[in-house]
PDB file of C-alpha atoms in Angstrom:
ATOM      1  CA  MET G   1      -2.204  -9.557   8.906  1.00 81.00           C
ATOM      2  CA  PRO G   2      -3.977  -6.314   7.406  1.00 87.00           C
ATOM      3  CA  THR G   3      -2.936  -2.919   8.677  1.00 86.00           C
ATOM      4  CA  GLU G   4      -5.256  -0.619  10.637  1.00 90.00           C
ATOM      5  CA  PRO G   5      -7.821   1.068   8.563  1.00 94.00           C
ATOM      6  CA  TYR G   6      -6.032   4.415   7.102  1.00 96.00           C
ATOM      7  CA  LEU G   7      -8.762   7.138   6.609  1.00 98.00           C
ATOM      8  CA  VAL G   8      -7.574   9.266   3.663  1.00 98.00           C
ATOM      9  CA  GLY G   9      -8.025  12.953   4.787  1.00 98.00           C
ATOM     10  CA  ARG G  10      -8.540  15.997   2.286  1.00 98.00           C
ATOM     11  CA  GLU G  11      -6.013  17.857   3.864  1.00 98.00           C
ATOM     12  CA  LYS G  12      -3.391  14.990   3.631  1.00 98.00           C
ATOM     13  CA  VAL G  13      -4.094  14.620  -0.064  1.00 98.00           C
ATOM     14  CA  ARG G  14      -3.341  18.039  -0.375  1.00 98.00           C
ATOM     15  CA  GLU G  15      -0.271  18.090   1.651  1.00 98.00           C
ATOM     16  CA  PHE G  16       1.284  15.078  -0.162  1.00 98.00           C
ATOM     17  CA  ALA G  17       0.274  16.900  -3.627  1.00 98.00           C
ATOM     18  CA  ARG G  18       2.203  20.068  -2.782  1.00 98.00           C
ATOM     19  CA  ALA G  19       5.302  17.628  -1.453  1.00 98.00           C
ATOM     20  CA  VAL G  20       5.284  16.260  -4.989  1.00 98.00           C
ATOM     21  CA  PHE G  21       4.795  19.570  -6.980  1.00 98.00           C
ATOM     22  CA  ALA G  22       1.420  18.458  -7.928  1.00 98.00           C
ATOM     23  CA  THR G  23      -0.319  21.153 -10.099  1.00 97.00           C
ATOM     24  CA  SER G  24      -3.464  19.438 -10.910  1.00 97.00           C
ATOM     25  CA  PRO G  25      -6.629  21.218  -9.567  1.00 98.00           C
ATOM     26  CA  LEU G  26      -8.110  17.645  -8.998  1.00 98.00           C
ATOM     27  CA  ASN G  27      -5.702  17.262  -5.906  1.00 98.00           C
ATOM     28  CA  TYR G  28      -6.848  20.196  -4.341  1.00 98.00           C
ATOM     29  CA  ASP G  29     -10.125  21.425  -5.217  1.00 98.00           C
ATOM     30  CA  VAL G  30     -13.287  19.525  -4.722  1.00 98.00           C
ATOM     31  CA  ASP G  31     -15.324  21.101  -6.882  1.00 98.00           C
ATOM     32  CA  ALA G  32     -13.072  20.482  -9.594  1.00 98.00           C
ATOM     33  CA  ALA G  33     -12.578  16.705  -8.500  1.00 98.00           C
ATOM     34  CA  ILE G  34     -16.521  16.216  -8.314  1.00 97.00           C
ATOM     35  CA  ALA G  35     -16.844  18.104 -11.892  1.00 97.00           C
ATOM     36  CA  ALA G  36     -14.305  15.511 -13.141  1.00 95.00           C
ATOM     37  CA  GLY G  37     -16.627  12.584 -11.889  1.00 95.00           C
ATOM     38  CA  HIS G  38     -14.584  11.785  -8.589  1.00 97.00           C
ATOM     39  CA  ALA G  39     -16.020  11.903  -5.133  1.00 97.00           C
ATOM     40  CA  ASP G  40     -13.775  13.961  -3.631  1.00 98.00           C
ATOM     41  CA  VAL G  41     -10.178  15.252  -4.053  1.00 98.00           C
ATOM     42  CA  VAL G  42      -7.921  12.686  -6.010  1.00 98.00           C
ATOM     43  CA  ALA G  43      -4.732  11.531  -4.308  1.00 98.00           C
ATOM     44  CA  PRO G  44      -1.476  11.955  -6.528  1.00 98.00           C
ATOM     45  CA  PRO G  45      -0.196   8.555  -8.258  1.00 98.00           C
ATOM     46  CA  THR G  46       2.312   7.940  -5.501  1.00 98.00           C
ATOM     47  CA  PHE G  47       0.231   8.243  -2.592  1.00 98.00           C
ATOM     48  CA  PRO G  48      -0.114   4.734  -1.584  1.00 98.00           C
ATOM     49  CA  ILE G  49       3.231   4.686  -0.211  1.00 97.00           C
ATOM     50  CA  VAL G  50       2.090   6.311   2.612  1.00 96.00           C
ATOM     51  CA  ILE G  51      -0.148   3.412   3.295  1.00 95.00           C
ATOM     52  CA  GLN G  52       2.441   0.772   1.838  1.00 92.00           C
ATOM     53  CA  GLU G  53       4.997   2.322   4.494  1.00 88.00           C
ATOM     54  CA  ARG G  54       2.906   0.762   7.141  1.00 86.00           C
ATOM     55  CA  THR G  55       3.393  -2.782   5.808  1.00 88.00           C
ATOM     56  CA  LEU G  56       6.851  -2.456   5.267  1.00 83.00           C
ATOM     57  CA  ALA G  57       7.061  -1.070   8.857  1.00 81.00           C
ATOM     58  CA  GLN G  58       5.599  -4.561   9.920  1.00 81.00           C
ATOM     59  CA  LEU G  59       8.168  -6.365   7.805  1.00 81.00           C
ATOM     60  CA  LEU G  60      11.028  -4.423   9.059  1.00 78.00           C
ATOM     61  CA  ALA G  61       9.778  -5.001  12.859  1.00 79.00           C
ATOM     62  CA  GLU G  62       9.726  -8.781  12.201  1.00 77.00           C
ATOM     63  CA  PRO G  63      12.679 -10.244  14.170  1.00 73.00           C
ATOM     64  CA  ASP G  64      12.261 -13.190  12.361  1.00 73.00           C
ATOM     65  CA  ALA G  65      12.725 -11.332   8.902  1.00 71.00           C
ATOM     66  CA  GLY G  66      16.139 -10.553  10.109  1.00 69.00           C
ATOM     67  CA  ILE G  67      16.271  -7.379   8.066  1.00 71.00           C
ATOM     68  CA  ASP G  68      18.496  -4.161   9.180  1.00 69.00           C
ATOM     69  CA  PHE G  69      16.775  -1.120   8.168  1.00 69.00           C
ATOM     70  CA  THR G  70      20.145   0.784   7.469  1.00 65.00           C
ATOM     71  CA  ARG G  71      21.048  -1.583   4.819  1.00 74.00           C
ATOM     72  CA  VAL G  72      18.038  -1.084   2.967  1.00 81.00           C
ATOM     73  CA  VAL G  73      17.955   0.391  -0.661  1.00 85.00           C
ATOM     74  CA  HIS G  74      14.794   1.117  -2.527  1.00 89.00           C
ATOM     75  CA  GLY G  75      15.338  -0.648  -5.821  1.00 93.00           C
ATOM     76  CA  ASP G  76      12.098  -0.794  -7.758  1.00 96.00           C
ATOM     77  CA  GLN G  77       8.503   0.637  -7.032  1.00 98.00           C
ATOM     78  CA  ARG G  78       5.328  -0.164  -8.904  1.00 98.00           C
ATOM     79  CA  PHE G  79       1.595   1.085  -8.249  1.00 98.00           C
ATOM     80  CA  THR G  80      -1.124  -0.705 -10.058  1.00 98.00           C
ATOM     81  CA  TYR G  81      -4.833   0.663  -9.928  1.00 98.00           C
ATOM     82  CA  THR G  82      -8.111  -0.578 -10.120  1.00 97.00           C
ATOM     83  CA  ARG G  83      -9.713   2.996  -9.270  1.00 97.00           C
ATOM     84  CA  PRO G  84      -7.991   5.850  -7.945  1.00 98.00           C
ATOM     85  CA  ILE G  85      -7.646   7.043  -4.215  1.00 98.00           C
ATOM     86  CA  VAL G  86      -9.877  10.009  -3.336  1.00 98.00           C
ATOM     87  CA  ALA G  87     -10.339  11.682   0.285  1.00 98.00           C
ATOM     88  CA  GLY G  88     -12.695   9.991   2.585  1.00 98.00           C
ATOM     89  CA  ASP G  89     -11.534   6.421   1.471  1.00 98.00           C
ATOM     90  CA  GLU G  90     -10.910   4.093   4.512  1.00 98.00           C
ATOM     91  CA  LEU G  91      -8.048   1.581   2.999  1.00 97.00           C
ATOM     92  CA  THR G  92      -6.380  -1.222   4.775  1.00 96.00           C
ATOM     93  CA  ALA G  93      -2.877  -3.107   3.228  1.00 96.00           C
ATOM     94  CA  THR G  94      -2.314  -6.382   3.514  1.00 95.00           C
ATOM     95  CA  LEU G  95       1.570  -7.695   2.748  1.00 93.00           C
ATOM     96  CA  THR G  96       2.872 -10.710   0.853  1.00 93.00           C
ATOM     97  CA  ILE G  97       6.765 -11.171   0.430  1.00 91.00           C
ATOM     98  CA  ALA G  98       6.556 -12.403  -3.208  1.00 90.00           C
ATOM     99  CA  SER G  99      10.087 -13.602  -3.427  1.00 90.00           C
ATOM    100  CA  VAL G 100      13.575 -13.323  -1.830  1.00 90.00           C
ATOM    101  CA  LYS G 101      16.542 -13.534  -4.108  1.00 90.00           C
ATOM    102  CA  SER G 102      20.115 -13.579  -3.312  1.00 89.00           C
ATOM    103  CA  LEU G 103      22.417 -11.744  -5.667  1.00 82.00           C
ATOM    104  CA  GLY G 104      26.283 -11.679  -5.126  1.00 84.00           C
ATOM    105  CA  GLY G 105      26.040 -11.099  -1.112  1.00 84.00           C
ATOM    106  CA  HIS G 106      22.732  -8.965  -1.099  1.00 87.00           C
ATOM    107  CA  SER G 107      19.441  -9.852  -0.844  1.00 88.00           C
ATOM    108  CA  MET G 108      16.467  -8.528  -3.094  1.00 91.00           C
ATOM    109  CA  VAL G 109      13.014  -8.861  -1.283  1.00 91.00           C
ATOM    110  CA  THR G 110      10.161  -8.175  -3.171  1.00 94.00           C
ATOM    111  CA  ALA G 111       7.038  -6.866  -1.077  1.00 93.00           C
ATOM    112  CA  VAL G 112       3.564  -6.739  -2.497  1.00 96.00           C
ATOM    113  CA  SER G 113       0.916  -4.699  -0.635  1.00 96.00           C
ATOM    114  CA  ASP G 114      -2.430  -5.218  -1.541  1.00 97.00           C
ATOM    115  CA  ILE G 115      -4.697  -1.869  -0.655  1.00 97.00           C
ATOM    116  CA  VAL G 116      -8.556  -2.266  -0.401  1.00 98.00           C
ATOM    117  CA  ASP G 117     -11.216  -0.052   0.569  1.00 97.00           C
ATOM    118  CA  SER G 118     -13.657  -0.561   3.508  1.00 97.00           C
ATOM    119  CA  THR G 119     -16.030  -2.776   1.349  1.00 97.00           C
ATOM    120  CA  GLY G 120     -12.958  -4.968   0.649  1.00 97.00           C
ATOM    121  CA  ALA G 121     -12.751  -4.095  -2.902  1.00 98.00           C
ATOM    122  CA  HIS G 122      -9.141  -3.827  -4.509  1.00 98.00           C
ATOM    123  CA  VAL G 123      -7.930  -0.138  -4.984  1.00 98.00           C
ATOM    124  CA  VAL G 124      -4.141  -0.330  -5.953  1.00 98.00           C
ATOM    125  CA  THR G 125      -1.206  -2.780  -5.314  1.00 98.00           C
ATOM    126  CA  ALA G 126       2.023  -1.255  -4.272  1.00 97.00           C
ATOM    127  CA  THR G 127       5.086  -3.479  -5.019  1.00 97.00           C
ATOM    128  CA  SER G 128       8.341  -2.342  -3.826  1.00 95.00           C
ATOM    129  CA  THR G 129      11.984  -4.199  -4.353  1.00 95.00           C
ATOM    130  CA  LEU G 130      14.097  -3.539  -1.278  1.00 91.00           C
ATOM    131  CA  VAL G 131      18.019  -4.400  -1.676  1.00 89.00           C
ATOM    132  CA  VAL G 132      19.500  -5.361   1.595  1.00 84.00           C
ATOM    133  CA  ARG G 133      22.807  -4.845   1.239  1.00 78.00           C
ATOM    134  CA  GLY G 134      25.171  -7.340   2.630  1.00 75.00           C
ATOM    135  CA  ASP G 135      28.498  -7.308   4.769  1.00 64.00           C
ATOM    136  CA  GLU G 136      31.000  -5.377   2.765  1.00 56.00           C
TER     137      GLU G 136
ATOM    138  CA  MET B   1     -13.816  19.013 -21.360  1.00 43.00           C
ATOM    139  CA  PRO B   2     -10.071  20.142 -22.132  1.00 48.00           C
ATOM    140  CA  GLN B   3      -8.328  16.994 -21.105  1.00 54.00           C
ATOM    141  CA  LEU B   4     -10.234  15.262 -23.778  1.00 53.00           C
ATOM    142  CA  ALA B   5      -9.277  17.571 -26.158  1.00 53.00           C
ATOM    143  CA  GLN B   6      -5.784  17.123 -25.188  1.00 54.00           C
ATOM    144  CA  LEU B   7      -6.159  13.371 -25.463  1.00 58.00           C
ATOM    145  CA  ALA B   8      -7.755  13.740 -28.896  1.00 56.00           C
ATOM    146  CA  GLN B   9      -4.291  15.147 -29.808  1.00 59.00           C
ATOM    147  CA  LEU B  10      -2.927  11.308 -29.108  1.00 63.00           C
ATOM    148  CA  ALA B  11      -4.437  10.853 -33.332  1.00 60.00           C
ATOM    149  CA  GLN B  12      -1.661  13.153 -34.036  1.00 73.00           C
ATOM    150  CA  LEU B  13       0.985  11.511 -31.935  1.00 81.00           C
ATOM    151  CA  ASP B  14       3.384   8.958 -33.068  1.00 87.00           C
ATOM    152  CA  VAL B  15       5.295   6.597 -31.048  1.00 91.00           C
ATOM    153  CA  GLY B  16       8.407   8.309 -29.524  1.00 93.00           C
ATOM    154  CA  ASP B  17       7.175  11.919 -29.683  1.00 93.00           C
ATOM    155  CA  VAL B  18       7.425  13.619 -26.552  1.00 95.00           C
ATOM    156  CA  VAL B  19       4.267  14.744 -24.791  1.00 94.00           C
ATOM    157  CA  ALA B  20       5.329  16.710 -21.682  1.00 96.00           C
ATOM    158  CA  THR B  21       8.733  18.073 -20.174  1.00 97.00           C
ATOM    159  CA  ALA B  22       9.418  19.842 -16.808  1.00 98.00           C
ATOM    160  CA  GLU B  23      12.271  20.927 -14.989  1.00 97.00           C
ATOM    161  CA  TYR B  24      12.324  20.519 -10.875  1.00 97.00           C
ATOM    162  CA  HIS B  25      14.294  22.689  -8.570  1.00 98.00           C
ATOM    163  CA  LEU B  26      14.647  20.608  -5.270  1.00 98.00           C
ATOM    164  CA  THR B  27      16.010  21.985  -2.035  1.00 98.00           C
ATOM    165  CA  ARG B  28      16.204  20.816   1.478  1.00 97.00           C
ATOM    166  CA  ASP B  29      13.144  22.104   2.111  1.00 97.00           C
ATOM    167  CA  SER B  30      11.549  20.166  -0.502  1.00 98.00           C
ATOM    168  CA  LEU B  31      12.931  16.979   1.397  1.00 98.00           C
ATOM    169  CA  VAL B  32      11.585  17.862   4.658  1.00 97.00           C
ATOM    170  CA  ARG B  33       8.200  18.966   3.078  1.00 98.00           C
ATOM    171  CA  TYR B  34       8.156  15.553   1.637  1.00 98.00           C
ATOM    172  CA  ALA B  35       9.456  13.726   4.783  1.00 96.00           C
ATOM    173  CA  GLY B  36       6.627  14.915   6.651  1.00 97.00           C
ATOM    174  CA  ALA B  37       3.979  14.565   4.006  1.00 97.00           C
ATOM    175  CA  SER B  38       5.047  10.915   3.207  1.00 96.00           C
ATOM    176  CA  GLY B  39       5.899   9.620   6.774  1.00 93.00           C
ATOM    177  CA  ASP B  40       9.428   8.771   5.762  1.00 91.00           C
ATOM    178  CA  PHE B  41      11.493  10.422   8.386  1.00 90.00           C
ATOM    179  CA  ASN B  42      14.737   8.406   7.377  1.00 89.00           C
ATOM    180  CA  PRO B  43      17.420  11.112   8.384  1.00 91.00           C
ATOM    181  CA  ILE B  44      19.776  10.343   5.239  1.00 92.00           C
ATOM    182  CA  HIS B  45      17.236  12.856   3.688  1.00 94.00           C
ATOM    183  CA  TYR B  46      17.962  15.762   6.114  1.00 95.00           C
ATOM    184  CA  ARG B  47      21.089  15.236   8.036  1.00 94.00           C
ATOM    185  CA  ASP B  48      24.509  15.216   6.376  1.00 95.00           C
ATOM    186  CA  ASP B  49      26.487  13.825   9.333  1.00 94.00           C
ATOM    187  CA  VAL B  50      24.039  10.710   9.398  1.00 91.00           C
ATOM    188  CA  ALA B  51      24.282  10.420   5.484  1.00 91.00           C
ATOM    189  CA  VAL B  52      28.011  10.581   5.765  1.00 93.00           C
ATOM    190  CA  SER B  53      28.193   8.004   8.468  1.00 91.00           C
ATOM    191  CA  VAL B  54      26.426   5.401   6.425  1.00 86.00           C
ATOM    192  CA  GLY B  55      29.016   5.965   3.406  1.00 88.00           C
ATOM    193  CA  LEU B  56      26.776   8.181   1.420  1.00 90.00           C
ATOM    194  CA  PRO B  57      28.313  11.666  -0.414  1.00 92.00           C
ATOM    195  CA  GLY B  58      25.671  13.702   1.487  1.00 94.00           C
ATOM    196  CA  VAL B  59      21.927  14.066   2.022  1.00 96.00           C
ATOM    197  CA  LEU B  60      19.880  12.454  -0.773  1.00 95.00           C
ATOM    198  CA  ALA B  61      16.252  12.900  -2.389  1.00 97.00           C
ATOM    199  CA  HIS B  62      13.927  10.402  -1.391  1.00 96.00           C
ATOM    200  CA  GLY B  63      13.866   8.068  -4.267  1.00 96.00           C
ATOM    201  CA  MET B  64       9.725   8.241  -3.884  1.00 97.00           C
ATOM    202  CA  LEU B  65      10.106  12.102  -4.208  1.00 98.00           C
ATOM    203  CA  THR B  66      11.631  11.710  -7.452  1.00 98.00           C
ATOM    204  CA  MET B  67       9.128   8.952  -8.650  1.00 98.00           C
ATOM    205  CA  GLY B  68       6.195  11.196  -7.157  1.00 98.00           C
ATOM    206  CA  LEU B  69       7.288  14.568  -9.131  1.00 98.00           C
ATOM    207  CA  ALA B  70       8.449  12.968 -12.427  1.00 98.00           C
ATOM    208  CA  VAL B  71       4.996  11.629 -13.039  1.00 98.00           C
ATOM    209  CA  GLN B  72       3.118  15.109 -12.646  1.00 98.00           C
ATOM    210  CA  CYS B  73       4.178  16.484 -16.121  1.00 97.00           C
ATOM    211  CA  VAL B  74       2.268  13.409 -17.377  1.00 97.00           C
ATOM    212  CA  VAL B  75      -0.757  13.867 -15.099  1.00 97.00           C
ATOM    213  CA  ALA B  76      -0.949  17.637 -16.243  1.00 96.00           C
ATOM    214  CA  TRP B  77      -1.102  16.312 -20.007  1.00 94.00           C
ATOM    215  CA  ALA B  78      -3.725  13.620 -19.537  1.00 94.00           C
ATOM    216  CA  GLY B  79      -5.775  16.268 -17.261  1.00 93.00           C
ATOM    217  CA  ASP B  80      -6.535  13.910 -14.399  1.00 95.00           C
ATOM    218  CA  PRO B  81      -4.381  12.008 -11.900  1.00 97.00           C
ATOM    219  CA  ALA B  82      -6.925   9.263 -11.949  1.00 97.00           C
ATOM    220  CA  ARG B  83      -5.936   8.389 -15.814  1.00 96.00           C
ATOM    221  CA  VAL B  84      -2.763   7.062 -14.274  1.00 97.00           C
ATOM    222  CA  ILE B  85      -3.383   3.368 -13.912  1.00 97.00           C
ATOM    223  CA  ASP B  86      -0.015   1.986 -13.777  1.00 98.00           C
ATOM    224  CA  TYR B  87       3.380   3.353 -12.819  1.00 98.00           C
ATOM    225  CA  GLN B  88       6.834   1.820 -12.205  1.00 98.00           C
ATOM    226  CA  VAL B  89      10.334   2.960 -11.777  1.00 98.00           C
ATOM    227  CA  ARG B  90      13.694   1.679 -10.699  1.00 98.00           C
ATOM    228  CA  PHE B  91      15.631   3.717  -8.744  1.00 97.00           C
ATOM    229  CA  THR B  92      19.366   3.487 -10.612  1.00 96.00           C
ATOM    230  CA  ARG B  93      21.103   6.446  -9.024  1.00 95.00           C
ATOM    231  CA  PRO B  94      20.908   8.767  -6.035  1.00 94.00           C
ATOM    232  CA  VAL B  95      19.953  12.291  -6.181  1.00 97.00           C
ATOM    233  CA  LEU B  96      22.033  14.449  -4.129  1.00 97.00           C
ATOM    234  CA  VAL B  97      20.824  17.692  -2.775  1.00 98.00           C
ATOM    235  CA  ASP B  98      23.211  20.277  -1.874  1.00 97.00           C
ATOM    236  CA  ALA B  99      22.543  22.302   1.252  1.00 96.00           C
ATOM    237  CA  GLU B 100      23.046  25.537  -0.518  1.00 96.00           C
ATOM    238  CA  THR B 101      22.536  25.095  -4.437  1.00 97.00           C
ATOM    239  CA  GLY B 102      19.881  22.049  -4.232  1.00 97.00           C
ATOM    240  CA  ALA B 103      19.434  19.883  -7.285  1.00 98.00           C
ATOM    241  CA  ASP B 104      17.525  20.218 -10.435  1.00 98.00           C
ATOM    242  CA  ILE B 105      15.722  17.633 -12.011  1.00 98.00           C
ATOM    243  CA  SER B 106      14.653  17.212 -15.765  1.00 98.00           C
ATOM    244  CA  VAL B 107      11.780  15.342 -17.120  1.00 98.00           C
ATOM    245  CA  SER B 108      10.857  14.162 -20.335  1.00 98.00           C
ATOM    246  CA  ALA B 109       7.801  11.886 -21.020  1.00 98.00           C
ATOM    247  CA  LYS B 110       7.506  10.225 -24.399  1.00 97.00           C
ATOM    248  CA  LEU B 111       4.685   8.203 -25.881  1.00 95.00           C
ATOM    249  CA  GLY B 112       6.062   4.605 -25.764  1.00 96.00           C
ATOM    250  CA  ALA B 113       3.214   2.829 -27.113  1.00 94.00           C
ATOM    251  CA  LEU B 114      -0.242   2.859 -27.917  1.00 91.00           C
ATOM    252  CA  ASP B 115      -2.795  -0.239 -27.114  1.00 88.00           C
ATOM    253  CA  ALA B 116      -6.165  -0.170 -28.767  1.00 83.00           C
ATOM    254  CA  GLU B 117      -7.374  -3.254 -26.934  1.00 86.00           C
ATOM    255  CA  THR B 118      -6.997  -1.797 -23.444  1.00 87.00           C
ATOM    256  CA  ASN B 119      -7.359   1.795 -24.531  1.00 89.00           C
ATOM    257  CA  THR B 120      -4.254   2.894 -23.092  1.00 92.00           C
ATOM    258  CA  ALA B 121      -0.901   4.654 -23.728  1.00 94.00           C
ATOM    259  CA  ARG B 122       2.319   3.751 -22.318  1.00 96.00           C
ATOM    260  CA  ILE B 123       4.382   6.682 -21.333  1.00 97.00           C
ATOM    261  CA  ASP B 124       8.269   6.289 -20.781  1.00 98.00           C
ATOM    262  CA  LEU B 125      10.002   8.712 -18.605  1.00 98.00           C
ATOM    263  CA  THR B 126      13.453  10.090 -19.042  1.00 98.00           C
ATOM    264  CA  VAL B 127      14.462  11.720 -15.629  1.00 98.00           C
ATOM    265  CA  THR B 128      17.937  13.419 -15.046  1.00 97.00           C
ATOM    266  CA  PHE B 129      19.983  14.737 -12.653  1.00 97.00           C
ATOM    267  CA  GLY B 130      23.204  16.303 -13.846  1.00 91.00           C
ATOM    268  CA  GLU B 131      24.169  14.552 -16.799  1.00 89.00           C
ATOM    269  CA  ALA B 132      22.712  11.128 -15.532  1.00 94.00           C
ATOM    270  CA  THR B 133      19.403   9.438 -15.489  1.00 96.00           C
ATOM    271  CA  VAL B 134      18.060   8.584 -12.072  1.00 97.00           C
ATOM    272  CA  LEU B 135      15.229   6.255 -12.791  1.00 97.00           C
ATOM    273  CA  GLY B 136      15.370   3.463 -15.336  1.00 95.00           C
ATOM    274  CA  LYS B 137      12.429   1.492 -16.656  1.00 95.00           C
ATOM    275  CA  ALA B 138      10.085   4.460 -15.732  1.00 98.00           C
ATOM    276  CA  GLN B 139       6.723   3.752 -17.455  1.00 98.00           C
ATOM    277  CA  ILE B 140       3.246   5.029 -16.649  1.00 98.00           C
ATOM    278  CA  ARG B 141       0.165   3.645 -18.233  1.00 97.00           C
ATOM    279  CA  ILE B 142      -2.784   6.031 -18.980  1.00 96.00           C
ATOM    280  CA  ALA B 143      -6.420   5.066 -19.543  1.00 94.00           C
ATOM    281  CA  LEU B 144      -7.613   7.061 -22.485  1.00 88.00           C
ATOM    282  CA  SER B 145     -11.387   6.604 -21.403  1.00 75.00           C
ATOM    283  CA  GLU B 146     -14.081   5.641 -19.258  1.00 54.00           C
ATOM    284  CA  LEU B 147     -12.923   8.121 -16.375  1.00 44.00           C
ATOM    285  CA  LEU B 148     -16.103   9.855 -16.595  1.00 39.00           C
ATOM    286  CA  SER B 149     -18.393   6.858 -16.655  1.00 37.00           C
TER     287      SER B 149
END
């Protein structure tokens, strides 16, 4: 089930950029972004986590998944882009569980979130591996 | 187009050469700022008592904050955040952020490979806190052209 559409706001892009110590003017300055060929300010490379988080919240809220949030550790993260995210994009994410593996009492869940724009075109895929710690 | 001039320098680069380095000083303020910007309000990133209660030595930086800042020196080198077409990391060690002294993170970015067929460069990051690396297999793929088309 896709998430509700997420409208990428210009000030949100700037706020996120400041939080990750970004210095590129293309994250902040509309004129600089347009001069570089973009429609509006460009989101930093890890910005899709904001949208992916909504799919992971769906997963953790799923009672059938049986995942205890306090035992979840972030193992790996990857973003694979078709095009950059810019302010004004309206994005939705769809979660797929690519794999679940057991490893010495722990479970490793690989969650793939495909993020598309309002036309349905692919923008970025965010892949997280979550390690769910077993009883110690 | 200064960014294109910078990329032209690739011609003079060898695989293994360092293309960018950076130092970041994180404080608890940085963590609160990132929590608000990202929406990740897990209290282990701002409350010592909660961190200790789940067996951690103290408040940790969000892994995604470390991932997010580590790429920035490469963005500056490439000239446009849109040139980052793939970015992956493994979180191998936590970054403990002391309430008074914070935490210092060092980033070194090397040219890992050049792929003429896809016209991309692979940049390998080494990210350290104290004496230890905190990210494993940290790789960025940079598009070397076509962004202005």
